Tab-separated table of C-alpha atoms in Angstrom:
chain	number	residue	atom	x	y	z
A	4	UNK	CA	118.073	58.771	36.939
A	5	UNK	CA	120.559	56.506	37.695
A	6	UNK	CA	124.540	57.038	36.830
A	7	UNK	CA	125.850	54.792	34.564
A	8	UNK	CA	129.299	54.990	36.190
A	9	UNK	CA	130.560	52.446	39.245
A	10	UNK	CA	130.181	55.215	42.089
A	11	UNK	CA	133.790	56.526	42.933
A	12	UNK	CA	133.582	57.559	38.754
A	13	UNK	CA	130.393	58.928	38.981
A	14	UNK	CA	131.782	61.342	41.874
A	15	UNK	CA	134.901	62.126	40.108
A	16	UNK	CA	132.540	62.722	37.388
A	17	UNK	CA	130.497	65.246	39.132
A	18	UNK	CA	133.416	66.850	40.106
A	19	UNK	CA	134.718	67.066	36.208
A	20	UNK	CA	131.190	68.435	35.442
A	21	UNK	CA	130.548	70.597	37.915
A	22	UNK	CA	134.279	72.320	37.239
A	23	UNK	CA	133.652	72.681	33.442
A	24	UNK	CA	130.119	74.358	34.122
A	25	UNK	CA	131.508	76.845	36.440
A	26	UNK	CA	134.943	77.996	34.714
A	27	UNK	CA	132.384	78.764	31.612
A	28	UNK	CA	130.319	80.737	33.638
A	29	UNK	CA	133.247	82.654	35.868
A	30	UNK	CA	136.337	81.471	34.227
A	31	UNK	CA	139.421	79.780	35.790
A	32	UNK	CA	140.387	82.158	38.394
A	33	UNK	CA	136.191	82.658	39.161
A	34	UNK	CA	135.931	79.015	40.049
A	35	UNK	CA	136.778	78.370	43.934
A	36	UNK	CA	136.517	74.258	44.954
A	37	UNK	CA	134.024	75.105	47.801
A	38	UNK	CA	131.864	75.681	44.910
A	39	UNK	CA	133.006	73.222	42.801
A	40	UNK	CA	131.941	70.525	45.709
A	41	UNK	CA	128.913	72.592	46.817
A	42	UNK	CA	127.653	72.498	43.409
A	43	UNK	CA	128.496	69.011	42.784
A	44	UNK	CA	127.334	67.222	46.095
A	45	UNK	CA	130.463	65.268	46.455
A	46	UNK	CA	132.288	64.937	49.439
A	47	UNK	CA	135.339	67.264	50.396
A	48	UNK	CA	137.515	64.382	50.798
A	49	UNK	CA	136.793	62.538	47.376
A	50	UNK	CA	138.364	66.023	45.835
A	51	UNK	CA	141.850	65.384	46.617
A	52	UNK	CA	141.149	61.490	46.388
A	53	UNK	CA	140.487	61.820	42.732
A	54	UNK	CA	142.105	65.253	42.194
A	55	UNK	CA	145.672	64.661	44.534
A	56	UNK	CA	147.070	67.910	42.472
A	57	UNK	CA	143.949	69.703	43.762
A	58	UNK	CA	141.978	72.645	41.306
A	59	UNK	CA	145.082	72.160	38.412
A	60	UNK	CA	144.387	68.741	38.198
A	61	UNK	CA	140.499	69.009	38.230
A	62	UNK	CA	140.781	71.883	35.712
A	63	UNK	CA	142.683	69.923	33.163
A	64	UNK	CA	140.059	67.356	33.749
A	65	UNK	CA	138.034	69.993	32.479
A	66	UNK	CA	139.518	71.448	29.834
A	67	UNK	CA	139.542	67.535	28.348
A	68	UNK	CA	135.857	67.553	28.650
A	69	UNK	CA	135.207	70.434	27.127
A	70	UNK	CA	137.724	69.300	24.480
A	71	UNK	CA	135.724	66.326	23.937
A	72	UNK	CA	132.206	67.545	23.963
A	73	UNK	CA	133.294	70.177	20.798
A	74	UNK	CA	134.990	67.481	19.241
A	75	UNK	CA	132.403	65.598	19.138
A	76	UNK	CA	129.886	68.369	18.142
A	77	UNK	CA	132.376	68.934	15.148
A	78	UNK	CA	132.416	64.972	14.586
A	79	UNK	CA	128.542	64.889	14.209
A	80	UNK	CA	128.048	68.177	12.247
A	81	UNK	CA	130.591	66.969	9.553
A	82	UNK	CA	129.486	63.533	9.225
A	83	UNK	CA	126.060	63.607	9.507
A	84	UNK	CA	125.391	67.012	7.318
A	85	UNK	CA	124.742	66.955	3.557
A	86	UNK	CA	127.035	69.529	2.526
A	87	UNK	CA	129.774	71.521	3.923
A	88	UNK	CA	127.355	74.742	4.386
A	89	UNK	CA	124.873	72.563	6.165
A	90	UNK	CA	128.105	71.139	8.542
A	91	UNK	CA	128.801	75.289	9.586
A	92	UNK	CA	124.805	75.444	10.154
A	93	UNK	CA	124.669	72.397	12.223
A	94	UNK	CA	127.691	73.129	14.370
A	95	UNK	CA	126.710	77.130	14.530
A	96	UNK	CA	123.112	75.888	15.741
A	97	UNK	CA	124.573	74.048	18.588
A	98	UNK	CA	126.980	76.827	19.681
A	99	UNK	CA	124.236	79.645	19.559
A	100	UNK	CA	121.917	77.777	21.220
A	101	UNK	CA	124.803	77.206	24.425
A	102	UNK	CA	124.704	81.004	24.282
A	103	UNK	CA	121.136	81.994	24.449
A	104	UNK	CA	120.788	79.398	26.829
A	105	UNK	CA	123.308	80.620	29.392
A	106	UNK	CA	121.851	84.300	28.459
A	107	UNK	CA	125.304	85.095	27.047
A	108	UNK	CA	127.323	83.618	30.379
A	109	UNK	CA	128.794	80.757	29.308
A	110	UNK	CA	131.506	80.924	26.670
A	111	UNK	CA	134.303	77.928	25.635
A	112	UNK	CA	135.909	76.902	28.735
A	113	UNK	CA	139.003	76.406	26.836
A	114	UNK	CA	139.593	80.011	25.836
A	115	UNK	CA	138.850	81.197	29.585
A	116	UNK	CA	141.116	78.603	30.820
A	117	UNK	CA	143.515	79.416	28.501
A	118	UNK	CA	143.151	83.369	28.900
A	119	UNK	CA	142.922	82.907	32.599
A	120	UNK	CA	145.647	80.980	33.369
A	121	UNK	CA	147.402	80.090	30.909
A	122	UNK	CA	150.244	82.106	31.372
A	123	UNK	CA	150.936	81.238	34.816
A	124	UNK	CA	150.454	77.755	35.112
A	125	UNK	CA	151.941	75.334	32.271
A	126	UNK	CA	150.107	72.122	32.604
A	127	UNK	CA	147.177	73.921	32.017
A	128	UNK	CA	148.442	76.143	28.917
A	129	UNK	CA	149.302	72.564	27.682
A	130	UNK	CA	146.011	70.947	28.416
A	131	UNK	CA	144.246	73.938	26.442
A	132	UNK	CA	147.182	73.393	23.593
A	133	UNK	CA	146.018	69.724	23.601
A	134	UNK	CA	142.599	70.489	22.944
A	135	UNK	CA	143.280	73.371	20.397
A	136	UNK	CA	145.313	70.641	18.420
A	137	UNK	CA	142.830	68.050	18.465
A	138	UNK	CA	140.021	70.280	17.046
A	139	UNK	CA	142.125	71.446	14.233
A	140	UNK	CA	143.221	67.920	13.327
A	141	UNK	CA	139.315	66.990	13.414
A	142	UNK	CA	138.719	69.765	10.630
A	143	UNK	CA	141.788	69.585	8.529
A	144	UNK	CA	141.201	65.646	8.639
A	145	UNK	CA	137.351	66.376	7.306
A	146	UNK	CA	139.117	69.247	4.547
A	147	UNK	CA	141.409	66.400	3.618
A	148	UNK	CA	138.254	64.737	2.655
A	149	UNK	CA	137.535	67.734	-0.495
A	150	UNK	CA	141.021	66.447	-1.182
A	151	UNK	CA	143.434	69.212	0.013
A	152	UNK	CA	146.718	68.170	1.103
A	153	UNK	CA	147.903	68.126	5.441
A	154	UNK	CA	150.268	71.329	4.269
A	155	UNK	CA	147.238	73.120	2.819
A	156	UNK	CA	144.552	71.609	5.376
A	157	UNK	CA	146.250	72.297	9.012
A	158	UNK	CA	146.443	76.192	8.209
A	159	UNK	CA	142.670	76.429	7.365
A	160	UNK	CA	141.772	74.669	9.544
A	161	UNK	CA	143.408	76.697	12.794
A	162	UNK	CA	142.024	79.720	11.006
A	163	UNK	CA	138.149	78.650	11.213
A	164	UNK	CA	139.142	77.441	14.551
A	165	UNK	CA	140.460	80.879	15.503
A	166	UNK	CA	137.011	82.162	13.680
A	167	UNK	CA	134.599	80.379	15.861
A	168	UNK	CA	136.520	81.171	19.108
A	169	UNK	CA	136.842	84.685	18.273
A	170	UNK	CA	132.872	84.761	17.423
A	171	UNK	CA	132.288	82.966	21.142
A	172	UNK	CA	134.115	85.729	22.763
A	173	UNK	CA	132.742	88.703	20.692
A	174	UNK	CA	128.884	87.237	20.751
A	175	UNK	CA	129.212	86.924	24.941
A	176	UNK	CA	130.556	90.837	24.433
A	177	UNK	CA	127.601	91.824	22.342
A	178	UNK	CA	124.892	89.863	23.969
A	179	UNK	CA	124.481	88.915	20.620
A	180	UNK	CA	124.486	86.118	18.047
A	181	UNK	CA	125.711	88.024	15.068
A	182	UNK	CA	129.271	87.714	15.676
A	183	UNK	CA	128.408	83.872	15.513
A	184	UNK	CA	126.328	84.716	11.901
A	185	UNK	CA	129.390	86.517	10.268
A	186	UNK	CA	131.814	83.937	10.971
A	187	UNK	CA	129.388	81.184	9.978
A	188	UNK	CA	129.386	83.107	6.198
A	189	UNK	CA	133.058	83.574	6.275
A	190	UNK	CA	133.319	79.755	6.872
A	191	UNK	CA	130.998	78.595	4.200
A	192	UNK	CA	132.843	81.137	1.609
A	193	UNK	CA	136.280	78.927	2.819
A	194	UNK	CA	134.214	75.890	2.744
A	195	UNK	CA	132.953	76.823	-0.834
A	196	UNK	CA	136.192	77.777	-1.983
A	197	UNK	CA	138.068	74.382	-0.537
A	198	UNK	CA	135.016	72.686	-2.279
A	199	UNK	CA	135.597	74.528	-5.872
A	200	UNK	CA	139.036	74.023	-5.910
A	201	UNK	CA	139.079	70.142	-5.413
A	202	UNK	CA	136.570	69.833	-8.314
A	203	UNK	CA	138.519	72.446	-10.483
């Protein structure tokens, strides 16, 4: 099938792709470039053309994506379910299913990154901080909605946040999609509690 990007942005592209798939699989420090372009197809030179700060720059690239896609999966579960249990169901589906499809490999590229490297290198400890901030603004905005205040929302929200990305790392431990099952209950019983006080 054809790319529906001019060519030079469906390289760069490639190259974004490629990166994101591979740090989820092996993390930040797993993920050489030689693979990166092997598994991409692209050119060694149209690396540094689109990437001049080299593997930083291409894994904040990354890290965006991946920030992105989950946004996006949050966007659609909470606007498209009919009810807040059925919005933890949707977006739990979607995560589990990453999981059994990667046989338990592939786990959010965000909390390698940010595990990986973090530490050591700042742009990308800010590009993960980014992306951690924009998920927890997409769920306290869709709390705000059951009519709890920003001061109330933005705390409950980073806590499901930290729920589900605990439950990502414990399921790949496990093998297993229970860790994913528990914190899908624990956020309902928030999202039912959230729900039961705005119609108190």
């Amino acid at each position: 099938m054809a790319s529906s990007y001019p060519k030079g942005l469906a390289t760069r592209q490639r190259l974004v792709d490629s990166m994101l798939e591979l740090i989820q699989l092996h993390g930040y420090h797993g993920t050489g470039l030689n693979t990166v372009l092997a598994r991409s197809g692209a050119p060694k030179g149209s690396l540094y053309f689109h990437f001049p700060e080299g593997k930083t720059e291409l894994g904040i690239a990354a890290v965006g994506l991946a920030g992105d896609q989950f946004a996006e999966l949050i966007g659609t579960a909470t606007t498209t379910a009919s009810s807040p249990s059925a919005a933890v169901d949707a977006l739990v589906a979607e995560l589990k299913g990453i999981l059994e499809a990667s046989d338990y490999q592939a786990g959010c590229p965000v909390s390698s990154v940010a595990l990986d490297a973090g530490s050591e290198n700042e742009p990308l400890r800010e590009a993960c901080g980014q992306v951690y901030d924009a998920w927890v603004s997409a769920v306290s905005s869709y709390l705000s909605t059951f009519g709890l205040k920003k001061e109330q929302a933005q705390p409950l929200a980073t806590s499901m946040i930290c729920l589900v990305e605990g439950s990502l790392i414990l399921s790949r431990a496990y093998k297993s999609t229970q860790p994913l099952d528990a914190a899908a209950g624990t956020l309902k019983m928030l999202m039912k509690a959230v729900h039961s006080e705005a119609n108190a």
